[in-house]
Amino acid sequence: MRRRALFGGAAALLPTLGLAQPPEATSSGQGGGRPARGLTLLVGGQPGGVADTWARGFAPYLERHLQRATVGVQAHGGDSLLAAARLLADSAPDGRMLGAVSAPLLLARAIEKNQGALLRRLDWLAAVAEEPVVLVAAAAIGDFAAFRALGQTATLGVPPAGTAAGLLGETLRARLSTGTLAFPSGSAARQAAMSGHVSAAAISLPEAMVHLREGRLVALALASQTRCPLLPEVPTLTELGLPLLALSQRGFVLPLEVPARQRDRLATALRAAVDDPEFIARGLAAGFVPRFAGPPDWSADIAAASASLAQRWAEAPWLISRG
């Protein structure tokens, strides 16, 4: 993984739902008289929410490649993402609970609450998927040049602060002198762009993919280091003179001190899941890029990203959505 690709410029990194159906849960490798061993994916968020749905979509792929294991999902709808992170950090280091997380959102929430120490109590095992941030608009806007020409009259819809798209929106507001309007979700920002209530929206690519394919939205630019293979015709912001990068990652964390043998077994299964042809096809359909970043690479990237976000919060804090 490239640290600059995670938090290049002033923007930061955060996926989402697959459209292809996941494989059915399997019980392969559970024979030989050895009972299946349960593994719980802990999600910070309400049951049925984006994070919970994503984890449930990924679980069968992990179970397929994790011998003698059954994988379940537990949504922890506490007062914040940090509540689930604390629950995982305090759990027994036996390899039976794996946290499903999104960065930079978890990092941002910890920094806002002065809980950076909590991030260091997690073992950042592996990232499995990336979602670039894309600027989208109704067809009437046409392209990025037309959006930029609107100047101060333009309004950019963004999802909640702390998401990759929200952080990018803050940076674009400063660079282009546009207005921003925060929405409670990426889907709400997308809908506002489709209806013309905002000039454009910054959202994760999976939140836009179906609507782009159906022609209800046009992609103005991607906040990625290179053009995305899912939308090869869409230019990057760097190509358009704004060297800004923003992407989200879905990945998994453990409590500290899980035995190396169990930790390596989980990392190996996660890599195999990312390389699974069905998971790759799922990403193509849904708009995310399956990409594995394992230990120690992801841990180093997260440490660098956390430091970058903490500095940004101290110097120019992003606006936190209210209400």
Tab-separated table of C-alpha atoms in Angstrom:
chain	number	residue	atom	x	y	z
A	1	MET	CA	0.000	0.000	0.000
A	2	ARG	CA	1.089	3.537	-0.633
A	3	ARG	CA	0.855	5.920	2.290
A	4	ARG	CA	0.624	8.886	-0.075
A	5	ALA	CA	-2.281	7.228	-1.799
A	6	LEU	CA	-4.135	6.990	1.492
A	7	PHE	CA	-3.726	10.567	2.638
A	8	GLY	CA	-2.192	12.564	-0.195
A	9	GLY	CA	-2.564	16.330	-0.128
A	10	ALA	CA	-4.955	17.638	2.493
A	11	ALA	CA	-7.537	14.959	1.865
A	12	ALA	CA	-7.762	11.646	3.678
A	13	LEU	CA	-8.832	8.224	2.964
A	14	LEU	CA	-13.791	4.748	3.846
A	15	PRO	CA	-17.330	0.815	1.050
A	16	THR	CA	-19.843	-0.555	0.884
A	17	LEU	CA	-22.385	-2.835	-0.604
A	18	GLY	CA	-21.664	-5.480	-3.199
A	19	LEU	CA	-24.258	-6.047	-5.868
A	20	ALA	CA	-23.274	-9.566	-6.821
A	21	GLN	CA	-24.632	-12.167	-4.436
A	22	PRO	CA	-22.075	-13.556	-1.960
A	23	PRO	CA	-21.431	-17.292	-1.920
A	24	GLU	CA	-23.465	-19.331	0.472
A	25	ALA	CA	-21.821	-19.977	3.794
A	26	THR	CA	-19.698	-23.085	3.581
A	27	SER	CA	-18.524	-25.710	6.002
A	28	SER	CA	-15.519	-26.860	4.020
A	29	GLY	CA	-12.626	-28.169	6.025
A	30	GLN	CA	-14.784	-29.024	9.020
A	31	GLY	CA	-14.561	-32.784	8.614
A	32	GLY	CA	-12.099	-35.190	10.152
A	33	GLY	CA	-13.879	-35.266	13.490
A	34	ARG	CA	-12.775	-31.754	14.448
A	35	PRO	CA	-15.585	-29.351	15.362
A	36	ALA	CA	-16.001	-26.020	13.617
A	37	ARG	CA	-14.495	-23.066	15.449
A	38	GLY	CA	-16.610	-19.929	15.645
A	39	LEU	CA	-15.302	-16.566	14.491
A	40	THR	CA	-17.270	-13.353	15.074
A	41	LEU	CA	-16.921	-10.275	12.898
A	42	LEU	CA	-17.664	-7.313	15.167
A	43	VAL	CA	-19.106	-4.264	13.408
A	44	GLY	CA	-19.534	-0.777	14.841
A	45	GLY	CA	-22.989	0.285	13.727
A	46	GLN	CA	-26.636	-0.635	13.711
A	47	PRO	CA	-27.876	-3.980	12.349
A	48	GLY	CA	-28.755	-3.577	8.703
A	49	GLY	CA	-26.525	-0.517	8.292
A	50	VAL	CA	-23.868	-0.129	5.623
A	51	ALA	CA	-21.037	-1.547	7.737
A	52	ASP	CA	-23.141	-4.484	8.945
A	53	THR	CA	-24.319	-5.295	5.428
A	54	TRP	CA	-20.794	-5.115	4.050
A	55	ALA	CA	-19.444	-7.453	6.731
A	56	ARG	CA	-22.257	-9.952	6.117
A	57	GLY	CA	-21.453	-9.862	2.415
A	58	PHE	CA	-17.765	-10.559	3.079
A	59	ALA	CA	-18.238	-13.247	5.749
A	60	PRO	CA	-18.942	-16.153	3.347
A	61	TYR	CA	-15.724	-15.501	1.435
A	62	LEU	CA	-13.731	-15.561	4.657
A	63	GLU	CA	-15.493	-18.715	5.820
A	64	ARG	CA	-14.746	-20.367	2.480
A	65	HIS	CA	-11.008	-19.868	2.974
A	66	LEU	CA	-10.761	-20.348	6.743
A	67	GLN	CA	-10.670	-24.049	7.422
A	68	ARG	CA	-12.810	-25.489	10.204
A	69	ALA	CA	-14.459	-22.163	10.980
A	70	THR	CA	-17.942	-20.731	10.998
A	71	VAL	CA	-18.139	-16.965	10.599
A	72	GLY	CA	-20.889	-14.821	12.077
A	73	VAL	CA	-21.455	-11.069	12.277
A	74	GLN	CA	-22.316	-9.060	15.392
A	75	ALA	CA	-23.404	-5.441	14.977
A	76	HIS	CA	-22.611	-3.336	18.026
A	77	GLY	CA	-24.938	-0.357	17.853
A	78	GLY	CA	-23.368	1.582	20.683
A	79	ASP	CA	-23.033	5.326	21.004
A	80	SER	CA	-20.225	5.499	18.453
A	81	LEU	CA	-17.769	3.498	16.365
A	82	LEU	CA	-15.385	3.853	19.286
A	83	ALA	CA	-17.632	1.724	21.493
A	84	ALA	CA	-17.166	-1.283	19.214
A	85	ALA	CA	-13.425	-0.602	18.995
A	86	ARG	CA	-13.175	-0.570	22.797
A	87	LEU	CA	-15.188	-3.787	23.023
A	88	LEU	CA	-12.776	-5.483	20.634
A	89	ALA	CA	-9.667	-4.069	22.340
A	90	ASP	CA	-10.925	-5.400	25.686
A	91	SER	CA	-11.836	-8.845	24.332
A	92	ALA	CA	-9.798	-11.983	24.934
A	93	PRO	CA	-6.833	-12.282	22.512
A	94	ASP	CA	-7.895	-15.737	21.361
A	95	GLY	CA	-8.517	-14.982	17.685
A	96	ARG	CA	-12.257	-15.597	17.963
A	97	MET	CA	-13.317	-11.981	17.423
A	98	LEU	CA	-12.262	-9.891	14.437
A	99	GLY	CA	-13.274	-6.259	14.041
A	100	ALA	CA	-14.572	-5.126	10.643
A	101	VAL	CA	-13.564	-1.460	10.293
A	102	SER	CA	-13.483	1.388	7.792
A	103	ALA	CA	-10.658	3.888	7.547
A	104	PRO	CA	-10.346	6.827	7.740
A	105	LEU	CA	-13.699	7.029	9.526
A	106	LEU	CA	-12.612	5.165	12.672
A	107	LEU	CA	-9.378	7.179	12.798
A	108	ALA	CA	-11.235	10.468	12.463
A	109	ARG	CA	-13.720	9.602	15.207
A	110	ALA	CA	-10.898	8.652	17.586
A	111	ILE	CA	-9.009	11.873	16.871
A	112	GLU	CA	-12.127	14.029	17.327
A	113	LYS	CA	-12.670	12.480	20.775
A	114	ASN	CA	-8.989	12.561	21.775
A	115	GLN	CA	-8.979	8.769	21.785
A	116	GLY	CA	-5.885	8.171	19.677
A	117	ALA	CA	-4.582	5.731	22.272
A	118	LEU	CA	-7.490	3.414	21.438
A	119	LEU	CA	-6.187	3.000	17.876
A	120	ARG	CA	-2.899	1.718	19.298
A	121	ARG	CA	-4.751	-0.964	21.256
A	122	LEU	CA	-5.816	-2.601	18.005
A	123	ASP	CA	-3.785	-4.934	15.815
A	124	TRP	CA	-4.425	-3.686	12.262
A	125	LEU	CA	-4.404	-7.065	10.578
A	126	ALA	CA	-5.300	-6.462	6.932
A	127	ALA	CA	-7.207	-4.287	4.492
A	128	VAL	CA	-9.236	-6.108	1.862
A	129	ALA	CA	-10.947	-3.466	-0.290
A	130	GLU	CA	-10.530	0.115	-1.422
A	131	GLU	CA	-13.153	2.579	-2.595
A	132	PRO	CA	-12.020	5.745	-4.377
A	133	VAL	CA	-13.971	8.934	-3.855
A	134	VAL	CA	-15.709	10.190	-6.982
A	135	LEU	CA	-17.264	13.570	-7.767
A	136	VAL	CA	-20.641	13.074	-9.412
A	137	ALA	CA	-23.309	15.400	-10.783
A	138	ALA	CA	-26.474	15.423	-12.825
A	139	ALA	CA	-25.926	15.227	-16.577
A	140	ALA	CA	-26.635	18.957	-16.944
A	141	ILE	CA	-23.299	19.803	-15.279
A	142	GLY	CA	-21.396	17.839	-17.895
A	143	ASP	CA	-17.814	17.802	-16.661
A	144	PHE	CA	-15.462	19.032	-13.956
A	145	ALA	CA	-14.626	22.228	-15.854
A	146	ALA	CA	-18.298	23.210	-15.827
A	147	PHE	CA	-18.550	22.517	-12.098
A	148	ARG	CA	-15.397	24.507	-11.394
A	149	ALA	CA	-16.662	27.413	-13.500
A	150	LEU	CA	-19.591	27.809	-11.099
A	151	GLY	CA	-17.132	29.139	-8.520
A	152	GLN	CA	-18.693	30.408	-5.312
A	153	THR	CA	-22.191	29.645	-6.584
A	154	ALA	CA	-21.428	25.899	-6.607
A	155	THR	CA	-22.520	23.667	-3.749
A	156	LEU	CA	-20.856	20.339	-3.095
A	157	GLY	CA	-22.832	17.703	-1.239
A	158	VAL	CA	-20.770	15.560	1.126
A	159	PRO	CA	-21.412	12.656	3.508
A	160	PRO	CA	-20.668	12.963	7.229
A	161	ALA	CA	-17.421	14.516	8.410
A	162	GLY	CA	-14.592	12.073	8.956
A	163	THR	CA	-15.403	9.941	5.934
A	164	ALA	CA	-12.950	10.032	3.044
A	165	ALA	CA	-15.471	11.908	0.918
A	166	GLY	CA	-16.300	14.326	3.733
A	167	LEU	CA	-12.636	15.136	4.279
A	168	LEU	CA	-12.108	15.626	0.551
A	169	GLY	CA	-15.108	17.950	0.442
A	170	GLU	CA	-13.561	20.123	3.151
A	171	THR	CA	-10.396	20.434	1.071
A	172	LEU	CA	-12.252	21.215	-2.151
A	173	ARG	CA	-14.279	23.876	-0.345
A	174	ALA	CA	-11.036	25.640	0.544
A	175	ARG	CA	-9.387	25.139	-2.847
A	176	LEU	CA	-12.335	26.041	-5.078
A	177	SER	CA	-14.260	28.434	-2.804
A	178	THR	CA	-17.393	26.350	-3.245
A	179	GLY	CA	-20.042	25.865	-0.620
A	180	THR	CA	-20.517	22.482	1.005
A	181	LEU	CA	-23.642	20.880	2.356
A	182	ALA	CA	-23.280	17.914	4.704
A	183	PHE	CA	-25.745	15.038	4.474
A	184	PRO	CA	-26.308	12.166	6.922
A	185	SER	CA	-25.077	9.605	4.377
A	186	GLY	CA	-23.427	9.244	1.017
A	187	SER	CA	-26.685	8.047	-0.497
A	188	ALA	CA	-28.427	11.247	0.636
A	189	ALA	CA	-25.678	13.372	-0.937
A	190	ARG	CA	-25.971	11.317	-4.120
A	191	GLN	CA	-29.726	11.856	-4.261
A	192	ALA	CA	-29.262	15.597	-3.823
A	193	ALA	CA	-26.885	15.665	-6.796
A	194	MET	CA	-29.291	13.622	-8.931
A	195	SER	CA	-32.144	15.995	-8.189
A	196	GLY	CA	-30.033	19.124	-8.733
A	197	HIS	CA	-30.326	20.315	-5.141
A	198	VAL	CA	-26.521	20.511	-5.050
A	199	SER	CA	-24.181	21.134	-7.974
A	200	ALA	CA	-22.195	17.943	-7.352
A	201	ALA	CA	-21.504	15.396	-4.641
A	202	ALA	CA	-18.367	13.712	-3.323
A	203	ILE	CA	-19.168	10.086	-2.460
A	204	SER	CA	-17.523	6.687	-2.494
A	205	LEU	CA	-17.544	4.960	-5.850
A	206	PRO	CA	-19.724	2.031	-4.676
A	207	GLU	CA	-22.422	4.522	-3.658
A	208	ALA	CA	-22.412	5.919	-7.195
A	209	MET	CA	-21.720	2.922	-9.436
A	210	VAL	CA	-25.265	1.765	-10.226
A	211	HIS	CA	-26.439	5.299	-10.960
A	212	LEU	CA	-23.429	5.982	-13.173
A	213	ARG	CA	-24.112	2.845	-15.186
A	214	GLU	CA	-27.756	3.804	-15.572
A	215	GLY	CA	-26.844	7.310	-16.752
A	216	ARG	CA	-28.595	9.060	-13.888
A	217	LEU	CA	-25.294	10.591	-12.808
A	218	VAL	CA	-22.066	11.549	-14.557
A	219	ALA	CA	-18.618	11.158	-12.995
A	220	LEU	CA	-16.651	14.402	-13.010
A	221	ALA	CA	-13.393	13.217	-11.450
A	222	LEU	CA	-11.844	10.578	-9.212
A	223	ALA	CA	-9.717	11.384	-6.180
A	224	SER	CA	-7.299	8.544	-6.914
A	225	GLN	CA	-3.621	8.325	-7.736
A	226	THR	CA	-4.291	6.748	-11.115
A	227	ARG	CA	-7.421	6.187	-13.167
A	228	CYS	CA	-9.678	3.502	-11.786
A	229	PRO	CA	-10.107	0.351	-13.920
A	230	LEU	CA	-13.817	0.451	-13.115
A	231	LEU	CA	-14.153	3.906	-14.753
A	232	PRO	CA	-11.144	4.209	-17.066
A	233	GLU	CA	-12.553	7.209	-18.943
A	234	VAL	CA	-12.913	9.397	-15.830
A	235	PRO	CA	-9.932	11.706	-15.121
A	236	THR	CA	-8.317	12.045	-11.737
A	237	LEU	CA	-8.289	15.303	-9.828
A	238	THR	CA	-4.515	15.311	-10.241
A	239	GLU	CA	-4.935	15.303	-14.016
A	240	LEU	CA	-7.287	18.253	-13.616
A	241	GLY	CA	-4.748	20.277	-11.651
A	242	LEU	CA	-5.825	19.378	-8.105
A	243	PRO	CA	-3.406	16.794	-6.658
A	244	LEU	CA	-5.827	15.457	-4.056
A	245	LEU	CA	-6.248	11.822	-3.095
A	246	ALA	CA	-9.033	10.252	-1.080
A	247	LEU	CA	-10.088	6.665	-0.637
A	248	SER	CA	-11.715	4.465	1.935
A	249	GLN	CA	-10.533	1.051	3.027
A	250	ARG	CA	-12.415	-1.850	4.526
A	251	GLY	CA	-10.306	-4.068	6.711
A	252	PHE	CA	-10.020	-6.083	9.873
A	253	VAL	CA	-8.447	-5.599	13.272
A	254	LEU	CA	-7.696	-7.841	16.243
A	255	PRO	CA	-7.081	-7.192	19.913
A	256	LEU	CA	-3.395	-7.073	20.734
A	257	GLU	CA	-1.454	-10.216	21.662
A	258	VAL	CA	-3.381	-12.748	19.586
A	259	PRO	CA	-0.954	-15.690	19.167
A	260	ALA	CA	1.105	-15.435	15.990
A	261	ARG	CA	-0.150	-18.755	14.628
A	262	GLN	CA	-3.797	-17.677	14.814
A	263	ARG	CA	-3.018	-14.205	13.525
A	264	ASP	CA	-1.163	-15.604	10.515
A	265	ARG	CA	-3.996	-18.063	9.824
A	266	LEU	CA	-6.514	-15.220	9.701
A	267	ALA	CA	-4.282	-13.043	7.504
A	268	THR	CA	-3.755	-15.915	5.078
A	269	ALA	CA	-7.502	-16.517	4.833
A	270	LEU	CA	-8.167	-12.824	4.246
A	271	ARG	CA	-5.638	-12.742	1.422
A	272	ALA	CA	-7.244	-15.804	-0.147
A	273	ALA	CA	-10.676	-14.190	0.126
A	274	VAL	CA	-9.429	-11.068	-1.670
A	275	ASP	CA	-7.992	-13.241	-4.456
A	276	ASP	CA	-11.228	-15.232	-4.776
A	277	PRO	CA	-12.571	-14.781	-8.338
A	278	GLU	CA	-16.113	-14.353	-7.012
A	279	PHE	CA	-15.024	-11.571	-4.665
A	280	ILE	CA	-13.169	-9.871	-7.515
A	281	ALA	CA	-16.321	-10.068	-9.649
A	282	ARG	CA	-18.301	-8.657	-6.725
A	283	GLY	CA	-15.996	-5.648	-6.613
A	284	LEU	CA	-16.371	-5.079	-10.355
A	285	ALA	CA	-20.151	-5.074	-10.002
A	286	ALA	CA	-20.289	-2.981	-6.851
A	287	GLY	CA	-17.579	-0.406	-7.474
A	288	PHE	CA	-14.862	-1.328	-4.994
A	289	VAL	CA	-11.362	-2.586	-5.724
A	290	PRO	CA	-10.367	-5.807	-3.925
A	291	ARG	CA	-6.854	-5.121	-2.669
A	292	PHE	CA	-4.984	-6.824	0.142
A	293	ALA	CA	-2.648	-4.966	2.494
A	294	GLY	CA	-1.517	-7.231	5.286
A	295	PRO	CA	0.677	-7.007	8.317
A	296	PRO	CA	2.871	-5.119	8.806
A	297	ASP	CA	2.066	-2.854	5.840
A	298	TRP	CA	-1.458	-1.862	6.837
A	299	SER	CA	-0.428	-1.188	10.418
A	300	ALA	CA	2.317	1.167	9.222
A	301	ASP	CA	-0.070	2.928	6.840
A	302	ILE	CA	-2.657	3.391	9.578
A	303	ALA	CA	-0.052	4.839	11.938
A	304	ALA	CA	1.042	7.337	9.289
A	305	ALA	CA	-2.545	8.189	8.386
A	306	SER	CA	-3.471	8.717	12.037
A	307	ALA	CA	-0.548	11.093	12.518
A	308	SER	CA	-1.527	13.029	9.384
A	309	LEU	CA	-5.154	13.325	10.500
A	310	ALA	CA	-4.142	14.359	14.016
A	311	GLN	CA	-1.985	17.150	12.595
A	312	ARG	CA	-4.789	18.260	10.316
A	313	TRP	CA	-7.255	18.261	13.214
A	314	ALA	CA	-4.871	20.447	15.253
A	315	GLU	CA	-4.197	22.922	12.454
A	316	ALA	CA	-7.462	23.032	10.491
A	317	PRO	CA	-10.140	20.821	12.038
A	318	TRP	CA	-12.809	19.546	9.732
A	319	LEU	CA	-16.359	20.600	10.397
A	320	ILE	CA	-18.282	17.996	12.400
A	321	SER	CA	-21.854	17.367	11.311
A	322	ARG	CA	-24.417	18.399	13.924
A	323	GLY	CA	-27.756	16.846	14.637
